[in-house]
Coordinates of C-alpha atoms in Angstrom, one line a residue:
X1 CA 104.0 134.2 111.2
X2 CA 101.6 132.9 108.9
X3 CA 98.2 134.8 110.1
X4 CA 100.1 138.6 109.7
X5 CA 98.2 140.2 107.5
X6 CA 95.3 137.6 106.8
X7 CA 92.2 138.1 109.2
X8 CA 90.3 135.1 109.8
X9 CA 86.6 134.6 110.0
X10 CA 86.2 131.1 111.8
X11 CA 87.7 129.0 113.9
X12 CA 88.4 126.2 111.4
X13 CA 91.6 124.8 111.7
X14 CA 90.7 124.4 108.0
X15 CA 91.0 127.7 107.3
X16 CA 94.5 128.0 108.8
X17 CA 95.3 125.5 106.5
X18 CA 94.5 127.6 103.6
X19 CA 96.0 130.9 105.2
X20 CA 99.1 128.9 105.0
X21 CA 99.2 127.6 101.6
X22 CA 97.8 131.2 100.0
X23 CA 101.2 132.5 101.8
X24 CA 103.4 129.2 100.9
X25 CA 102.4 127.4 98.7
X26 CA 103.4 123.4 98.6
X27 CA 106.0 125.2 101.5
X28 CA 103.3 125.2 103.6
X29 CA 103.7 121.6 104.6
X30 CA 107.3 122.8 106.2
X31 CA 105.3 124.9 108.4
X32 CA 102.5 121.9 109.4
X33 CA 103.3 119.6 112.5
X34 CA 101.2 116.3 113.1
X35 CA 99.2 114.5 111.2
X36 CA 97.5 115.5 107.7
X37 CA 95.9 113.8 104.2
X38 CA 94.2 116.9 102.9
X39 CA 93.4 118.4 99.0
X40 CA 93.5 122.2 98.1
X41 CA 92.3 123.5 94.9
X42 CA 94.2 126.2 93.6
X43 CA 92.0 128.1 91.5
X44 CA 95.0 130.8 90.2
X45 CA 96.9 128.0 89.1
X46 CA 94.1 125.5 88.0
X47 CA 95.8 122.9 89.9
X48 CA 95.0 120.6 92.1
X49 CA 97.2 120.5 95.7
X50 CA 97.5 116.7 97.3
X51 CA 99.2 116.2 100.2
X52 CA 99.8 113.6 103.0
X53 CA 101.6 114.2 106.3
X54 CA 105.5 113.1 106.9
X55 CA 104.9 110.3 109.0
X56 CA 101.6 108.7 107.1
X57 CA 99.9 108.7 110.4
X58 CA 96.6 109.3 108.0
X59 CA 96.0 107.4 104.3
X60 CA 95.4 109.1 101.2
X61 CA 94.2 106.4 98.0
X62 CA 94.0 108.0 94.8
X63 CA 93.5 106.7 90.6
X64 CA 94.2 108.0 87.5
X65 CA 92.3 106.6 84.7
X66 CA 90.7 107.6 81.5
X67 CA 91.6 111.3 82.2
X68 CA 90.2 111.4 85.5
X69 CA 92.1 112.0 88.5
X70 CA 90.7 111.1 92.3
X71 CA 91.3 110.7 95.7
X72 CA 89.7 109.2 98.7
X73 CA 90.7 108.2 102.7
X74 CA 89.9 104.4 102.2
X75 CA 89.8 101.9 98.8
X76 CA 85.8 101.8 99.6
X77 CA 85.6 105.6 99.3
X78 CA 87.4 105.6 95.8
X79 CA 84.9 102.7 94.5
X80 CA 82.1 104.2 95.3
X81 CA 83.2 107.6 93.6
X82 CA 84.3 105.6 90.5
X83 CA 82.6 102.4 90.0
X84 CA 83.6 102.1 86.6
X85 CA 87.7 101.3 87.0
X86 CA 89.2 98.7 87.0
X87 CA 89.6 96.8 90.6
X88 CA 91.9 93.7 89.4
X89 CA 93.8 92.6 92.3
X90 CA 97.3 93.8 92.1
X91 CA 99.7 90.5 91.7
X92 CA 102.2 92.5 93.3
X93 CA 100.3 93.8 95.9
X94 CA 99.1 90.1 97.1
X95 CA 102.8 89.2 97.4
X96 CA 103.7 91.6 99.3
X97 CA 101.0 91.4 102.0
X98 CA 101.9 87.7 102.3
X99 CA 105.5 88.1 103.4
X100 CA 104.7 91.3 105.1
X101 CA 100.9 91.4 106.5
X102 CA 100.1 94.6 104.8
X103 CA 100.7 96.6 101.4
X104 CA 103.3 99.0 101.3
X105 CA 102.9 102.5 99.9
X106 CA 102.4 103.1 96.7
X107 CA 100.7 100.0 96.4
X108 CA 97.5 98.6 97.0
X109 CA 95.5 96.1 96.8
X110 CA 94.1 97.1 93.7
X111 CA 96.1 97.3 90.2
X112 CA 94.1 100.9 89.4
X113 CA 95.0 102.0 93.1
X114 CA 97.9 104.0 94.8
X115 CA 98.6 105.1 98.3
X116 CA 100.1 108.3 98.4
X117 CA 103.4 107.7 100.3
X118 CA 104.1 109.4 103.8
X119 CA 105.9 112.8 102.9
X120 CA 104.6 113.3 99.7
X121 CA 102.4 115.5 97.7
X122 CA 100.5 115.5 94.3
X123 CA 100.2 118.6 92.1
X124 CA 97.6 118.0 89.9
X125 CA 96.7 120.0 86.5
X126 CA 95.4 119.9 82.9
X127 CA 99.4 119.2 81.9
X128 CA 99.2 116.0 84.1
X129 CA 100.0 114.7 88.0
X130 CA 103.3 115.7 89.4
X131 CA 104.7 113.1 92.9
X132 CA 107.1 115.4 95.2
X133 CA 109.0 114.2 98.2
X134 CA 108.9 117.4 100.8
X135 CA 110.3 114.6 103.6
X136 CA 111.9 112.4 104.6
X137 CA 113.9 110.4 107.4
X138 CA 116.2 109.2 104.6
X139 CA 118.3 112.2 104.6
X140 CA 119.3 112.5 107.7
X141 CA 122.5 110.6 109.1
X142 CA 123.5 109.6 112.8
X143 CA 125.4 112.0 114.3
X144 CA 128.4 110.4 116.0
X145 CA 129.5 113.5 118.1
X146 CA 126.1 112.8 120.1
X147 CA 127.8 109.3 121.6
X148 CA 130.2 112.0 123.9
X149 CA 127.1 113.8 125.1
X150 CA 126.2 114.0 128.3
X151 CA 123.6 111.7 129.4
X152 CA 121.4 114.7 131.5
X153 CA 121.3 117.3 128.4
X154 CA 120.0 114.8 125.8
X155 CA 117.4 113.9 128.1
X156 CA 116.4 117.3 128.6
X157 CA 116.5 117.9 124.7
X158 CA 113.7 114.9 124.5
X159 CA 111.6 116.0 127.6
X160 CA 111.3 119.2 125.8
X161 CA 110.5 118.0 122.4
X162 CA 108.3 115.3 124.0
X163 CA 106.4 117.8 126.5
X164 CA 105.9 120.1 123.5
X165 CA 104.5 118.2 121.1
X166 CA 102.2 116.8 123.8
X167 CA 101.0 120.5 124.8
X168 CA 100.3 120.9 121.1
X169 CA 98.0 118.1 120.7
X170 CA 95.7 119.2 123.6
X171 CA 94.4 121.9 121.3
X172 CA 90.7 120.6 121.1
X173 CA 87.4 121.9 121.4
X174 CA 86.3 118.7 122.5
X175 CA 86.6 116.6 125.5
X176 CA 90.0 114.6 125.1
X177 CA 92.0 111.6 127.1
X178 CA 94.7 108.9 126.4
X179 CA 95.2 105.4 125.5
X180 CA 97.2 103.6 128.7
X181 CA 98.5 100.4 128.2
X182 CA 101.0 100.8 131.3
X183 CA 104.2 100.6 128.7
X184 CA 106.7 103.2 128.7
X185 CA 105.4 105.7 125.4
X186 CA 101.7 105.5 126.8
X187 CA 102.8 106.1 130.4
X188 CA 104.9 109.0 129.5
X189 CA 102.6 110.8 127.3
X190 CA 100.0 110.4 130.3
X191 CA 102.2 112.3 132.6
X192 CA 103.3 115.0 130.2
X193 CA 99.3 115.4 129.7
X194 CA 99.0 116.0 133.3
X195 CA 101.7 118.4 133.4
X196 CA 99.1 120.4 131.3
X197 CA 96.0 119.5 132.2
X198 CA 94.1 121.3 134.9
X199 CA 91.8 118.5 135.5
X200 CA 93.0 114.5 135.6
X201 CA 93.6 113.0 132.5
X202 CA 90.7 110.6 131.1
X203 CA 93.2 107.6 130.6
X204 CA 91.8 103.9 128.8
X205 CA 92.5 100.6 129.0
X206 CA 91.2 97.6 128.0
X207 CA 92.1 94.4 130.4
X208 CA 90.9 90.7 129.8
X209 CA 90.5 87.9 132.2
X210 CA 93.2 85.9 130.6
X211 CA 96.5 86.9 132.7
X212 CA 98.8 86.0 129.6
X213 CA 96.7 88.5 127.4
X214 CA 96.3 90.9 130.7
X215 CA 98.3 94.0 131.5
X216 CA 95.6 96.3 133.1
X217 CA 97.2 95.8 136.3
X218 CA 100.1 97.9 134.6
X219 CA 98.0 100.5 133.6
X220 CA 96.1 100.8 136.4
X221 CA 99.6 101.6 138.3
X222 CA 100.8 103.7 136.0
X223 CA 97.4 105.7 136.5
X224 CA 97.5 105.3 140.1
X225 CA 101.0 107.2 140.1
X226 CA 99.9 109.8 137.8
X227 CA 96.6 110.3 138.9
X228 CA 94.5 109.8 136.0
X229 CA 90.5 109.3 135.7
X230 CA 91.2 105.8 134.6
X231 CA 89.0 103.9 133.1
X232 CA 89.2 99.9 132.2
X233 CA 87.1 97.6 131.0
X234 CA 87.5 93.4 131.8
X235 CA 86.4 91.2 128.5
X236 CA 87.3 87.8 128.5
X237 CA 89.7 87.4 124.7
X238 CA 86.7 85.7 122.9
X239 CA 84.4 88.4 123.3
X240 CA 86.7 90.3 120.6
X241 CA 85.4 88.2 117.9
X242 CA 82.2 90.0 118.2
X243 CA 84.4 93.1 116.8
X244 CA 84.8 90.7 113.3
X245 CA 82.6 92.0 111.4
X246 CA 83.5 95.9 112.2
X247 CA 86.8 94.8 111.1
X248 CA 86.1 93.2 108.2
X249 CA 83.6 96.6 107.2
X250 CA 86.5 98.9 108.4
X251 CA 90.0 97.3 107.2
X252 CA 88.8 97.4 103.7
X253 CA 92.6 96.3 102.1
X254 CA 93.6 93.5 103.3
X255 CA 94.9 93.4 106.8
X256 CA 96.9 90.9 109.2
X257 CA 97.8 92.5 112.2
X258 CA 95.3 91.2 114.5
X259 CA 96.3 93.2 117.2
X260 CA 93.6 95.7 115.8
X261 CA 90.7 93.9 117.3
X262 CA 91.9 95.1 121.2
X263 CA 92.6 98.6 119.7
X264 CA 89.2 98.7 118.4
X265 CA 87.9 98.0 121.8
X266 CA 90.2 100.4 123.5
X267 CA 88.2 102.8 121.0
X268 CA 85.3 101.6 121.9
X269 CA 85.6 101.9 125.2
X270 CA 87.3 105.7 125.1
X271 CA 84.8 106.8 122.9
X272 CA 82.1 106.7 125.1
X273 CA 83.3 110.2 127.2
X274 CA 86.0 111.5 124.8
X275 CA 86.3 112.3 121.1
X276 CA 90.0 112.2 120.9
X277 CA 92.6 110.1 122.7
X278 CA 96.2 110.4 122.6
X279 CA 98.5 107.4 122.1
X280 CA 101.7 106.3 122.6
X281 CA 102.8 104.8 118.8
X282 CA 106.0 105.5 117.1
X283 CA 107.9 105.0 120.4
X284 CA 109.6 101.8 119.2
X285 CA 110.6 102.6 116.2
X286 CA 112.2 106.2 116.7
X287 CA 114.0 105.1 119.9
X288 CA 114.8 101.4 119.6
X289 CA 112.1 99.3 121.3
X290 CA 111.4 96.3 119.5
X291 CA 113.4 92.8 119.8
X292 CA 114.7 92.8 116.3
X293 CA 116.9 96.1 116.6
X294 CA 118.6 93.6 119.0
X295 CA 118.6 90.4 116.5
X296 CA 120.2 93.0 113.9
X297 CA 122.9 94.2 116.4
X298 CA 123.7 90.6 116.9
X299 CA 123.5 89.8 113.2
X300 CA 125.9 92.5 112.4
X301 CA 128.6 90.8 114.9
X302 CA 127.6 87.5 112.9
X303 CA 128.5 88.9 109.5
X304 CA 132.2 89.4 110.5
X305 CA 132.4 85.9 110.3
X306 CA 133.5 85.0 106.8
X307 CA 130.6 84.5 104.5
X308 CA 131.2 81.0 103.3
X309 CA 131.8 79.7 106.9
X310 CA 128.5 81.4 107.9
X311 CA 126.7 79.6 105.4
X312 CA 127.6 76.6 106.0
X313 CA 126.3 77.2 109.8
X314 CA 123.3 79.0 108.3
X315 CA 122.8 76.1 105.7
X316 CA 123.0 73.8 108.4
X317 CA 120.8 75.4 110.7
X318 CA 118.1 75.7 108.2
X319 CA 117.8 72.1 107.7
X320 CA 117.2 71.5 112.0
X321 CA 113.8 70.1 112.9
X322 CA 113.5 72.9 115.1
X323 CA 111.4 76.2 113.7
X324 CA 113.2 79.0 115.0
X325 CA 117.0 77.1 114.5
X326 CA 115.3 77.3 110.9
X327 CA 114.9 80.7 111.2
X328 CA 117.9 81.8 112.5
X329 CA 119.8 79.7 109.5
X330 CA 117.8 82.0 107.1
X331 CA 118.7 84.9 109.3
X332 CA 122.6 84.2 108.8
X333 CA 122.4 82.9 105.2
X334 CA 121.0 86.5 104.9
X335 CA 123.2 88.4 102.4
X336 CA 122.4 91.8 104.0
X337 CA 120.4 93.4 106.5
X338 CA 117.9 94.4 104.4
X339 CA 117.0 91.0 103.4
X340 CA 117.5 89.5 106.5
X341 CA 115.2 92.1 108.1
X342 CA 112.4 91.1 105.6
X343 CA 112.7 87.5 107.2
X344 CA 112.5 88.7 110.3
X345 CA 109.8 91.3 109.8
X346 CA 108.0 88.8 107.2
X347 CA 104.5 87.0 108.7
X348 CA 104.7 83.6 106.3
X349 CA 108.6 83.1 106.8
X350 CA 109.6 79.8 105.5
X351 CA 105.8 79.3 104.4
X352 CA 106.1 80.8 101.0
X353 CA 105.1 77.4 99.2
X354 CA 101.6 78.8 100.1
X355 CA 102.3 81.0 97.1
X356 CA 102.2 79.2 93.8
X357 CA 105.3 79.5 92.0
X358 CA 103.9 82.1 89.2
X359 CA 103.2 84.3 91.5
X360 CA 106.5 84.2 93.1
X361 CA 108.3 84.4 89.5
X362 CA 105.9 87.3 88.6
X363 CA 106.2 89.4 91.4
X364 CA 108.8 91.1 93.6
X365 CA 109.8 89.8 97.2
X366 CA 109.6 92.0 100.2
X367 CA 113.5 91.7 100.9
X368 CA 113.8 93.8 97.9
X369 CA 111.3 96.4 98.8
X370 CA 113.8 96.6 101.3
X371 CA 116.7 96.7 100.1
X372 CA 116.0 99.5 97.3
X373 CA 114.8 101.5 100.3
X374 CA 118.2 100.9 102.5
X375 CA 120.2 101.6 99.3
X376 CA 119.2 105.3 99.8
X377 CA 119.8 105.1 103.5
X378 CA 122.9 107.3 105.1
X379 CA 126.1 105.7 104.5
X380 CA 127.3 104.3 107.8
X381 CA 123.9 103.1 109.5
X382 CA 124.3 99.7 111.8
X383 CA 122.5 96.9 111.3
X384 CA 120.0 98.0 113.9
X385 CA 119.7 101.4 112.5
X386 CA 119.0 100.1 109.0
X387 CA 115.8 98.1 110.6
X388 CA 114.4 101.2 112.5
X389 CA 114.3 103.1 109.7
X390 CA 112.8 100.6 107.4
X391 CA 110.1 100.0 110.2
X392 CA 109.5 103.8 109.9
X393 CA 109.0 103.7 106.2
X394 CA 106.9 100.5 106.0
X395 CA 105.5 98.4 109.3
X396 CA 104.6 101.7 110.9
X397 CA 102.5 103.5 108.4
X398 CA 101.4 100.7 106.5
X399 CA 100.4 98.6 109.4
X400 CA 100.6 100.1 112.8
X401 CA 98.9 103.5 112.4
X402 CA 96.7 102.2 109.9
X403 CA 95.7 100.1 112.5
X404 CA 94.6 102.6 115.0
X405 CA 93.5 105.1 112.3
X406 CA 90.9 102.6 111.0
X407 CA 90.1 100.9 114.6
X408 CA 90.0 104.0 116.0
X409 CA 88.0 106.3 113.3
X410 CA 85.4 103.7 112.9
X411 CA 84.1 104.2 116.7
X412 CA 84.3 108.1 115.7
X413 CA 87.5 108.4 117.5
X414 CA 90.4 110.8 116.9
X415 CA 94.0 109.1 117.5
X416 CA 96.8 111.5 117.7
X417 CA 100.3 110.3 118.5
X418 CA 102.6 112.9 120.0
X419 CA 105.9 110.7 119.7
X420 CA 105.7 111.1 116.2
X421 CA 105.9 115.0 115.6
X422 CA 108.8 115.2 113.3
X423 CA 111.0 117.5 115.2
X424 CA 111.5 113.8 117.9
X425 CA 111.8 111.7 115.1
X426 CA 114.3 113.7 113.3
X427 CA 116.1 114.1 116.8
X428 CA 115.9 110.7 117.2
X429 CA 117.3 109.7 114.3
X430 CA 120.5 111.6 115.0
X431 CA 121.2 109.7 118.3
X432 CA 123.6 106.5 117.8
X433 CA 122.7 103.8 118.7
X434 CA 124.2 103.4 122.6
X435 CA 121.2 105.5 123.7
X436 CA 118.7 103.4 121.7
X437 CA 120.2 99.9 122.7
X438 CA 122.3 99.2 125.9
X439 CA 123.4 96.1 127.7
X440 CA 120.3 94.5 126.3
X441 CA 117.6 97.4 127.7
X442 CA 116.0 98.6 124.5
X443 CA 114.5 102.5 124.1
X444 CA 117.7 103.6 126.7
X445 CA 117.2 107.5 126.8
X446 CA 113.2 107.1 126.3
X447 CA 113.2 104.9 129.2
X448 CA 115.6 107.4 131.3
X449 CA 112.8 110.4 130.8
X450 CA 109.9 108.3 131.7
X451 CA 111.8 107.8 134.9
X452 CA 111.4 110.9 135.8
X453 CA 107.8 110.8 136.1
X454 CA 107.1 107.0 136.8
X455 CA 108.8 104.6 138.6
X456 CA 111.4 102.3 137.2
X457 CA 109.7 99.8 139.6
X458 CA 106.7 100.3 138.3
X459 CA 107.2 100.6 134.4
X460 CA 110.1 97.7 134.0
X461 CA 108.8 94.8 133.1
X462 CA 108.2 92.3 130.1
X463 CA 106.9 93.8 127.1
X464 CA 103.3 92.8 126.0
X465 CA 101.5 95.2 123.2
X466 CA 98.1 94.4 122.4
X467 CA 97.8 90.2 121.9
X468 CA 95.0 87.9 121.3
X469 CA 95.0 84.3 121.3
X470 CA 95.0 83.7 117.1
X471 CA 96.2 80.0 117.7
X472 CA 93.4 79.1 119.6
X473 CA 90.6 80.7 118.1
X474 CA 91.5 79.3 114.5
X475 CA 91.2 76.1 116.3
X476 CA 87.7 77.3 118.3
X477 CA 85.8 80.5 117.4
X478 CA 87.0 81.0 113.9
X479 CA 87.3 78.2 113.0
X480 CA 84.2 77.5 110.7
X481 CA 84.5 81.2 109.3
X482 CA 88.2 79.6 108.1
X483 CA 87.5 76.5 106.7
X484 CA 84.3 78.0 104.2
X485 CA 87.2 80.4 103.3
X486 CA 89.5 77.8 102.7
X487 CA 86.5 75.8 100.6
X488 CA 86.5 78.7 98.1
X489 CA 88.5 77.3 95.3
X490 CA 88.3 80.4 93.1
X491 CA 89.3 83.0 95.6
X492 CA 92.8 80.4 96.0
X493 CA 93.3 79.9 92.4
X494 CA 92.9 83.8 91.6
X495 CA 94.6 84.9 94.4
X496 CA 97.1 82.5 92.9
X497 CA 97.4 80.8 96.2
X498 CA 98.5 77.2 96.7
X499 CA 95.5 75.2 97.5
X500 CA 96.7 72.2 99.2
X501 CA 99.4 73.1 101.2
X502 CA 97.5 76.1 102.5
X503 CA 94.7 73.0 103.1
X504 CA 97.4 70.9 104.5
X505 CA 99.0 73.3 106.8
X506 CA 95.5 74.5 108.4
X507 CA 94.6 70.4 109.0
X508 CA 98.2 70.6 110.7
X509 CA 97.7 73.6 112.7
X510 CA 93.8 71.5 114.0
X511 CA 96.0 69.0 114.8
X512 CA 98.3 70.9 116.6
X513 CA 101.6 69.7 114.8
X514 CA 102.4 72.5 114.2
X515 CA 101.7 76.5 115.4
X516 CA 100.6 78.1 112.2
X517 CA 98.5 80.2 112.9
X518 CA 100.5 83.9 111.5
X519 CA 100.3 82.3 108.2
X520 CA 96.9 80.8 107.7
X521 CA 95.5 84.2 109.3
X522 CA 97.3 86.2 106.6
X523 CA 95.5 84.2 104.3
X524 CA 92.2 84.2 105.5
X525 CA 91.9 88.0 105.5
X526 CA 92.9 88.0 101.9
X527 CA 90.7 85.6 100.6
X528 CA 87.9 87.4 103.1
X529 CA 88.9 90.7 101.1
X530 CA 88.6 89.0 97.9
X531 CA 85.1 87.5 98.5
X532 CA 83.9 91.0 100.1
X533 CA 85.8 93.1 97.4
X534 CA 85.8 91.5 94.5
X535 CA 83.3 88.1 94.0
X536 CA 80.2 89.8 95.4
X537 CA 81.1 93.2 93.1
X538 CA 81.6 90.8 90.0

């Protein structure tokens, strides 16, 4: 046990912290569970101790330069502790977050800049900085024997490692409730928190009087069932874009995934009686929710087919008037899944002539981000498998739970996100891939156990997520904001952008030719972060 023998003096989870590393050392972090970015300085040693959790549910930004060595939760933080370095705008950095929407660890935006990658620590002393990996999904390989398993014990296996980690994260001093979105991961943690809870679970939603944009009615079903103190406010989608400026403040890299503007109302809204809510992310990705893990299983099949004959379909395919035929001809012209799961995953796809062509010969492309990664994967992984784990190493801490870290943490709000103790995902990523994927129902056994709490009749149905109508309000409510963007011919040419077609394709989206609106968004927030960032701090 870690507290034998040390008596503490507070309550301070803090100080359990440091009980644990004065036993442990950089062990310590085998002994932590949930989320963590925290610095310890080791006065025996003279070292500095820099750590971030295994998952990356929270950032950690750092910079080395002229002998000087420091750290921060956001980019703003670490410019206003150290004006003086040097904030050029990372070439490498701005390709990446327009294939992927975001900036993958251990980049940033900013050439001077680093994100401390999920599972990592820093040890940092007069002799220099030392990077460690304690973690990491990458080691561990499916376990085939589990395919024989009976159905009933693995589901028992995750309802204990599920209601655990759930119990764990009750721990607060403060009042505490859930995010509900009616979906299976949201729904499930809900129940599990009433298992434990003595009084009904605060539970938030946020619904809008757009049906196609609308699942409170889920929600408030799933809270029905349960018994929650539900709680769900009704906007109509435009009154979101009041959140613009809190989200240009907050998301202080740039950032595409637009999905954060409901989150930060969900926040908004939860904050107003609780301090910490408890949501349902890392669902998908540990147990096989999304629609690609399909695509890739069906790509796999696809790659049997001898690779000359399939690229002359592909080939084909690529040249149809049609988008998505387009897209699926790059899909099967892929030559890997790695590559082709960068398409997939990627936010500009065929729109990379919005990119001038030094920038595309100077930098890097996504796909092989992606493929150095898989290269280190388990021999053996399927198609499928390979794009879970590369969504657990990039989409979901880069974008997803920086998304309801920052929307969340700038109404004051505490996110914690049971499905992602390690212990599941580890467990999770040992199951093959029948109880992830089957007879085209994604999350199988995760959808099983929330059976058992909520019913089927109640929780199957399309899936939604948080959506807002980008299309429309580039054409409407944002529209003026984009076009003085898109005026700024220095922002383009520095951000090495291509003016005119990114010029050509918004007058084509107005027009409605074609549905752009993924691209010229991804844009707009980079050339809003370079006007914010770097032309009014020039």
């Amino acid at each position: 046990m870690v507290g034998e023998g040390y008596e503490f003096h507070s309550h301070s989870d803090t100080e359990v912290v440091l009980a644990c590393y004065s036993k442990f050392g950089a062990k310590a972090l085998d002994h932590f569970r949930g989320m963590f970015a925290l610095a310890i300085w080791d006065g025996e040693k003279q070292e500095l101790f820099v750590a971030r959790d295994r998952l990356g549910v929270k950032p950690l930004f750092y910079s080395i330069a002229g002998g000087r060595f420091a750290f921060a939760s956001r980019p703003n933080a670490l410019r206003a502790l150290l004006p003086e370095l040097d904030y050029a705008v990372s070439r490498q950095a701005v390709r990446y977050f327009m294939e992927s929407g975001y900036v993958p660890a251990p980049y940033s935006i900013f050439e001077g800049v680093h994100k401390l990658e999920p599972g990592h620590y820093l040890t940092v002393s007069k002799e220099g900085v030392t990077k460690t990996r304690y973690w990491s999904l990458d080691d561990i390989a499916t376990d085939e024997s589990l395919a024989a398993a009976q159905e009933g014990r693995l589901l028992d296996e995750l309802e204990s490692l599920i209601d655990d980690s759930v119990r764990l994260r009750l721990v607060s001093d403060v009042p505490l409730g859930a995010f509900l979105s009616g979906g299976i991961d949201s729904s499930l943690v809900a129940a599990l928190m009433m298992k434990h809870s003595k009084e009904p679970v605060r539970t938030f939603t946020i619904g809008f009087q757009d049906k196609a944009f609308d699942e409170s009615a889920f929600a408030a079903a799933v809270a029905a069932h349960l018994g929650t103190e539900h709680t769900c406010e009704h906007l109509a989608v435009d009154d979101l874009l009041d959140l613009i400026p809190i989200f240009v403040e907050q998301y202080d890299e740039p950032f595409f995934d637009y999905s954060a503007f409901p989150v930060m109302a969900v926040s908004r809204l939860a904050r107003k009686t609780v301090t910490v809510s408890l949501s349902g992310d890392g669902g998908d990705e540990a147990f096989g929710g999304y629609h690609y893990y399909e695509i890739m299983r069906k790509l796999q099949q696809a790659h049997r087919i001898p690779r000359f004959l399939r690229g002359m379909v592909g080939g084909a395919a690529q040249t149809a008037p049609n988008q998505r035929m387009r897209w699926i001809g790059q899909i099967l012209s892929s030559d890997g899944p790695a590559s082709a799961y960068a398409f997939m995953r990627g936010v500009i796809k065929d729109a990379t002539g919005l990119m001038k062509p030094s920038l595309l010969e100077g930098t890097k492309p996504l796909s092989h981000l992606f493929g150095q990664r898989a290269s280190t994967f388990p021999a053996g992984l399927s198609y499928a498998e390979i794009g879970m784990r590369l969504d657990m190493a990039y989409t979901l801490p880069d974008d997803y739970l920086q998304k309801v870290d920052v929307g969340s943490m700038a109404f004051s709000l505490e996110a914690r996100d049971p499905l992602l103790d390690h212990k599941i995902v580890e467990w999770a990523a040992k199951l093959p891939l029948k109880w992830k994927i089957r007879n085209g129902s994604n999350k199988y056994l995760l959808r099983q156990l929330a059976y058992r709490y909520i019913p089927r009749e109640i929780l199957d149905r399309p899936k939604m997520g948080f959506g807002v109508p980008m299309a429309q309000w580039l054409r409407g409510g944002l529209r003026k904001w984009g076009e003085d963007l898109l005026a700024d011919d220095h922002a383009l040419e520095s951000l090495e952008l291509n003016a005119q077609a990114v010029r050509s394709l918004w007058d084509a989206h107005q027009e409605k030719r074609v549905q752009a609106h993924t691209a010229l968004w991804s844009v707009l927030v980079l050339l809003q972060f370079f006007r914010n960032q770097v032309e009014q701090r020039a």
